mmCIF file of C-alpha atoms in Angstrom:
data_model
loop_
_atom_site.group_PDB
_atom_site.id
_atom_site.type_symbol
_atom_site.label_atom_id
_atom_site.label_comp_id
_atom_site.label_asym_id
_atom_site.label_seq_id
_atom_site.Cartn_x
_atom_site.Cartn_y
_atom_site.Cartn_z
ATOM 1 C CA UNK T 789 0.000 0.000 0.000
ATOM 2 C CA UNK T 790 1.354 3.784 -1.267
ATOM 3 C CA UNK T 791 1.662 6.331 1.757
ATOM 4 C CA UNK T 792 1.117 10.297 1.257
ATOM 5 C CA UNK T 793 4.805 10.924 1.062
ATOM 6 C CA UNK T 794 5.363 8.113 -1.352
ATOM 7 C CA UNK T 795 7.496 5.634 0.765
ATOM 8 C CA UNK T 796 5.746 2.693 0.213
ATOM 9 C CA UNK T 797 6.326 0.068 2.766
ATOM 10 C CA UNK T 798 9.592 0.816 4.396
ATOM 11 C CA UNK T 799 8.446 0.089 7.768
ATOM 12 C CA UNK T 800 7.547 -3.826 6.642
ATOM 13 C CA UNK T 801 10.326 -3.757 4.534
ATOM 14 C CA UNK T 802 12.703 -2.997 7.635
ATOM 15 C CA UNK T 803 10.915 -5.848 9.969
ATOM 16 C CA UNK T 804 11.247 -8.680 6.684
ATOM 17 C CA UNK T 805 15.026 -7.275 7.064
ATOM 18 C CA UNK T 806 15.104 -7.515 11.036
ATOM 19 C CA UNK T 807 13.968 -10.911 10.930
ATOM 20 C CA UNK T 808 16.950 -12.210 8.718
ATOM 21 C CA UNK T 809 19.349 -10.847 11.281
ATOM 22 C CA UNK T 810 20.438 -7.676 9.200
ATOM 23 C CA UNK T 811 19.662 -5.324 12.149
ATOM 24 C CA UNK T 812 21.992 -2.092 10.333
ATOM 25 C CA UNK T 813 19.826 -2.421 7.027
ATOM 26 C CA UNK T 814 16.620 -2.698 9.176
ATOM 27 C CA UNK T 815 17.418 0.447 11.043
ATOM 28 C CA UNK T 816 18.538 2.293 8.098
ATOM 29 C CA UNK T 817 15.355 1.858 6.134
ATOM 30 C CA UNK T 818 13.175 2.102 9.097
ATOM 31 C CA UNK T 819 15.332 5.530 10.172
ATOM 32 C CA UNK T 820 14.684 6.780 6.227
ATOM 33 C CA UNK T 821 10.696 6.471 7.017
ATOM 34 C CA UNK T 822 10.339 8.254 10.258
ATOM 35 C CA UNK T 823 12.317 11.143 8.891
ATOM 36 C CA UNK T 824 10.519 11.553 5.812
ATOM 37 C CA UNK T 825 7.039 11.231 8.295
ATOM 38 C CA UNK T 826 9.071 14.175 10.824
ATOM 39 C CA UNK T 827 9.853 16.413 7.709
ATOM 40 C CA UNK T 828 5.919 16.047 6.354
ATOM 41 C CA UNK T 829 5.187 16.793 9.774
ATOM 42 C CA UNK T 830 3.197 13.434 10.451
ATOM 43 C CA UNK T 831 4.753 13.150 13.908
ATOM 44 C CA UNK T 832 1.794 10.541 15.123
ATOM 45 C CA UNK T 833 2.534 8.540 11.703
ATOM 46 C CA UNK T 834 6.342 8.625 12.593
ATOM 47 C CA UNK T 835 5.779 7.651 16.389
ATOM 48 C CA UNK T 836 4.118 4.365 15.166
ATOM 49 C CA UNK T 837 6.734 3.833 13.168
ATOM 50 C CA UNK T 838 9.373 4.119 15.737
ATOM 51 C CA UNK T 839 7.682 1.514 18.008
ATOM 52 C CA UNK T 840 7.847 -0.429 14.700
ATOM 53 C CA UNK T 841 11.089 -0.505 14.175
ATOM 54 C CA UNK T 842 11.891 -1.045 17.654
ATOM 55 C CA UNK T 843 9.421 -4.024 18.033
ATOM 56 C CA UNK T 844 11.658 -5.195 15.140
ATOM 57 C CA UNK T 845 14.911 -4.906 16.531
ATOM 58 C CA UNK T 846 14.604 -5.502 20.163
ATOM 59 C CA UNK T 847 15.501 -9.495 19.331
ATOM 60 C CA UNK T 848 18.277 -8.349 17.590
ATOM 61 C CA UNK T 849 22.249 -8.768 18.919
ATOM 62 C CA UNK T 850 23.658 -6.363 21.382
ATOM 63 C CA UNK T 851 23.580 -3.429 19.017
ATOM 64 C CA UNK T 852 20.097 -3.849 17.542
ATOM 65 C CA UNK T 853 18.707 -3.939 21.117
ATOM 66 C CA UNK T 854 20.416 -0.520 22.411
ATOM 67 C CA UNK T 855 19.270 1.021 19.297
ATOM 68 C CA UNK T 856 15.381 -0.228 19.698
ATOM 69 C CA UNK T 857 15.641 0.747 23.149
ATOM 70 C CA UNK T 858 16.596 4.436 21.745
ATOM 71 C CA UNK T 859 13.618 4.242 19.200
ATOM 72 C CA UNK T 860 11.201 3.072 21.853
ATOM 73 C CA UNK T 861 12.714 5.890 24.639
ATOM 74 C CA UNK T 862 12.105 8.473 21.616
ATOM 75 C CA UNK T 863 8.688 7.261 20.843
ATOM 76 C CA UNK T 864 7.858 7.582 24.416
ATOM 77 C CA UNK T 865 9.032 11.003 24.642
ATOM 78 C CA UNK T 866 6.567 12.188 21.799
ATOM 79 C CA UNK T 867 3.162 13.908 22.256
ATOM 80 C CA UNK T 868 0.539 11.603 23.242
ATOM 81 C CA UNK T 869 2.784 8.286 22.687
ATOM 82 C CA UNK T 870 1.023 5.401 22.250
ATOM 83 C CA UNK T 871 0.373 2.233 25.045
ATOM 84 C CA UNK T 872 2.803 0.258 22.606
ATOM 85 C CA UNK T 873 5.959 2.438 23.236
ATOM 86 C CA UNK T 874 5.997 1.073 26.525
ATOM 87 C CA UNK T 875 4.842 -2.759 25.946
ATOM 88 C CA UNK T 876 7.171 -2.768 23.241
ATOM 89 C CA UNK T 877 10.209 -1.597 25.487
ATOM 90 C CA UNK T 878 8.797 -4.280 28.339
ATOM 91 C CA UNK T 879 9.606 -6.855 25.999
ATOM 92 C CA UNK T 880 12.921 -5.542 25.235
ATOM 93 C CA UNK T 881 14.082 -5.661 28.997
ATOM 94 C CA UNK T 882 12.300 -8.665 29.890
ATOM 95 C CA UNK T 883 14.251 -10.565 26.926
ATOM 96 C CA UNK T 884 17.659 -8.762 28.355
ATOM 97 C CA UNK T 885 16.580 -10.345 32.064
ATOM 98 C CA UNK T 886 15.357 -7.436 33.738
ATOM 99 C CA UNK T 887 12.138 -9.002 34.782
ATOM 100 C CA UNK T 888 11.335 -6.070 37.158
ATOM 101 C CA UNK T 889 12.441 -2.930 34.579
ATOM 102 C CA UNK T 890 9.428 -4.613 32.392
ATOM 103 C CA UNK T 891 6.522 -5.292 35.063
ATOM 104 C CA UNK T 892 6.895 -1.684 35.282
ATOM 105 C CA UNK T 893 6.873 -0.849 31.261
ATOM 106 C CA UNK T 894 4.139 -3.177 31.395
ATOM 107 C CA UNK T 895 1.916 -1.294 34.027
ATOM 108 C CA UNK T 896 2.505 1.717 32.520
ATOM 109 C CA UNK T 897 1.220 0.535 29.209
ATOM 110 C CA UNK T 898 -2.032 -0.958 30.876
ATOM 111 C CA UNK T 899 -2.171 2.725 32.806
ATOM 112 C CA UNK T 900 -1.653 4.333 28.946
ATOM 113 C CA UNK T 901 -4.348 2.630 27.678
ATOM 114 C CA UNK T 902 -6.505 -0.140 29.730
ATOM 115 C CA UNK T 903 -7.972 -1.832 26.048
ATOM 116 C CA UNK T 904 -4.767 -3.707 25.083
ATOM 117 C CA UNK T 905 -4.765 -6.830 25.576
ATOM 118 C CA UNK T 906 -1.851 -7.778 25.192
ATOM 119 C CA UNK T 907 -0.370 -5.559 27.463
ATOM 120 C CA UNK T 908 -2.253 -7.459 30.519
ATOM 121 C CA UNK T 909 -1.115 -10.415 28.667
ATOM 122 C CA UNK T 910 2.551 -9.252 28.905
ATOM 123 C CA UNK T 911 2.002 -8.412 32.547
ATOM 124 C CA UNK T 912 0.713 -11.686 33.714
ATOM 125 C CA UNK T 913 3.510 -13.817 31.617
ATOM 126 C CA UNK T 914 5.608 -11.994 33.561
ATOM 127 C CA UNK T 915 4.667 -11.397 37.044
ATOM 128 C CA UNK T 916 3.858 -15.192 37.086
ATOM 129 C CA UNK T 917 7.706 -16.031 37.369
ATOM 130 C CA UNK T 918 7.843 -14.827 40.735
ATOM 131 C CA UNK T 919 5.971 -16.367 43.233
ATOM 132 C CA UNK T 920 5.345 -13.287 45.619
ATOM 133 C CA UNK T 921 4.301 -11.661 42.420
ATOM 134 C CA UNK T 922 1.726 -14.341 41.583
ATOM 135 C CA UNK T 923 -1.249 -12.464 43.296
ATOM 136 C CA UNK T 924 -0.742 -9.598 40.191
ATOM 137 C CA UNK T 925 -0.035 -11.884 37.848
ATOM 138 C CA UNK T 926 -3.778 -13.341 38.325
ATOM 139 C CA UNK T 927 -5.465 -10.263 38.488
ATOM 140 C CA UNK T 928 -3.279 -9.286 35.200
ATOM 141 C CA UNK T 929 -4.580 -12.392 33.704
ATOM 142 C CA UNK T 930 -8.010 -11.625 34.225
ATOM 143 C CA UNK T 931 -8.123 -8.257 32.747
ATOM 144 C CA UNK T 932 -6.639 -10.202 29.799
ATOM 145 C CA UNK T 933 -9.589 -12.802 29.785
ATOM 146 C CA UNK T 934 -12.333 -9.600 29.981
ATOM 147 C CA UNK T 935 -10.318 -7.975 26.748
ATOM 148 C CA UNK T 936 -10.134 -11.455 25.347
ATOM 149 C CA UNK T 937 -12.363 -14.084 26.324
ATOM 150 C CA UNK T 938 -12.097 -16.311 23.145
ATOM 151 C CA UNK T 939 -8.897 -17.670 21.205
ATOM 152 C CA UNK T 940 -5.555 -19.871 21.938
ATOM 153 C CA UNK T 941 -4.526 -16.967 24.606
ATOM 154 C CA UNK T 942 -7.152 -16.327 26.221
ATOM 155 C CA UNK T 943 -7.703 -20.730 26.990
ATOM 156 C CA UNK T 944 -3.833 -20.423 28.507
ATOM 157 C CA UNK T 945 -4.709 -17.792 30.458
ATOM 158 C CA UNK T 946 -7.563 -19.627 31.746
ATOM 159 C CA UNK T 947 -4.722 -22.562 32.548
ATOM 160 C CA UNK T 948 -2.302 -19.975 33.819
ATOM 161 C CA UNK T 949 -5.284 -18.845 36.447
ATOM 162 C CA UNK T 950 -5.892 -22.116 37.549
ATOM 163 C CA UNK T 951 -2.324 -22.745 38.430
ATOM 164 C CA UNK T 952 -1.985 -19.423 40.128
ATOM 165 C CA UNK T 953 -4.917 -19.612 41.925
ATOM 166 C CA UNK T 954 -4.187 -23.325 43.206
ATOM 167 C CA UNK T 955 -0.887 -22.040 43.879
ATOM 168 C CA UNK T 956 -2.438 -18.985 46.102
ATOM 169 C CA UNK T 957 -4.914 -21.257 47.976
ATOM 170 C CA UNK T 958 -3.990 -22.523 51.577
ATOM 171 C CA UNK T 959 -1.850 -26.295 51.255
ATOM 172 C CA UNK T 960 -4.605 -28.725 52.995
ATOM 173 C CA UNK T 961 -2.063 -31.241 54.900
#
């Protein structure tokens, strides 16, 4: 699909690139988009794309991950940023192993914006790794399951719950 300024799909092209590991062509590509959406002064449009390119990289080696942190950090610095921004860097720390940096992207982008899903999901996945956090991590679930009530997701969530809630529930001996 043709955008206004006439880059057609850059942003897809730089995730196709992401996901066969070249990270620098990725970035470049993605970097030539948000510009050209700055300089038409579709800041929103170049936001998105930010997270984009971030969500793209943060898998990425060493360098692809400090430079999808800085997209993600810039996107969250923007008017009105969007929930994503913050699930997006959430992910990123949780994959470095900073399980507690990313609860706290992940509240924030349930604060941002209570409708995504995915957020909650996010949340719950990880809260549920620690056991004094497992009291969240249900109540994350469930705010998943009342986005999401139908689908592969929401029947693990269901599972997750169960386990949780067994978990929470007094040992009879």
């Amino acid at each position: 699909r043709l955008r206004p300024d006439g880059s057609p799909l850059l942003i897809e092209r730089a995730e196709a690139l992401a996901k066969k590991g070249q990270y620098r062509a990725a970035l470049n590509i993605g970097l030539r988009r948000i510009k050209r959406l700055i300089a038409n002064k579709q800041r929103p449009q170049a936001v998105d794309a930010m997270v984009r390119v971030g969500a793209a990289l943060r898998t990425g080696d060493a360098w692809a991950q400090k430079r999808a942190e800085q997209l993600l950090v810039e996107a969250q610095r923007s008017k009105d940023p969007p929930a994503a921004a913050w699930l997006e860097l959430g992910r990123l720390q949780r994959h470095r192993g900073y399980v507690t940096r990313a609860v706290s992207l992940f509240r924030e982008a349930t604060r941002r914006d209570s409708t995504v899903a995915i957020a909650f999901w996010e949340l719950g996945m990880t809260l549920k790794t620690r056991p004094p956090w497992r009291k969240p991590a249900i109540k994350a679930f469930r705010d998943f399951l009342h986005l999401q009530p139908q689908g592969e997701d929401a029947n693990r969530a269901r599972a997750f719950l169960e386990t949780l809630e067994h978990s929470q529930s007094p040992q009879k001996r």
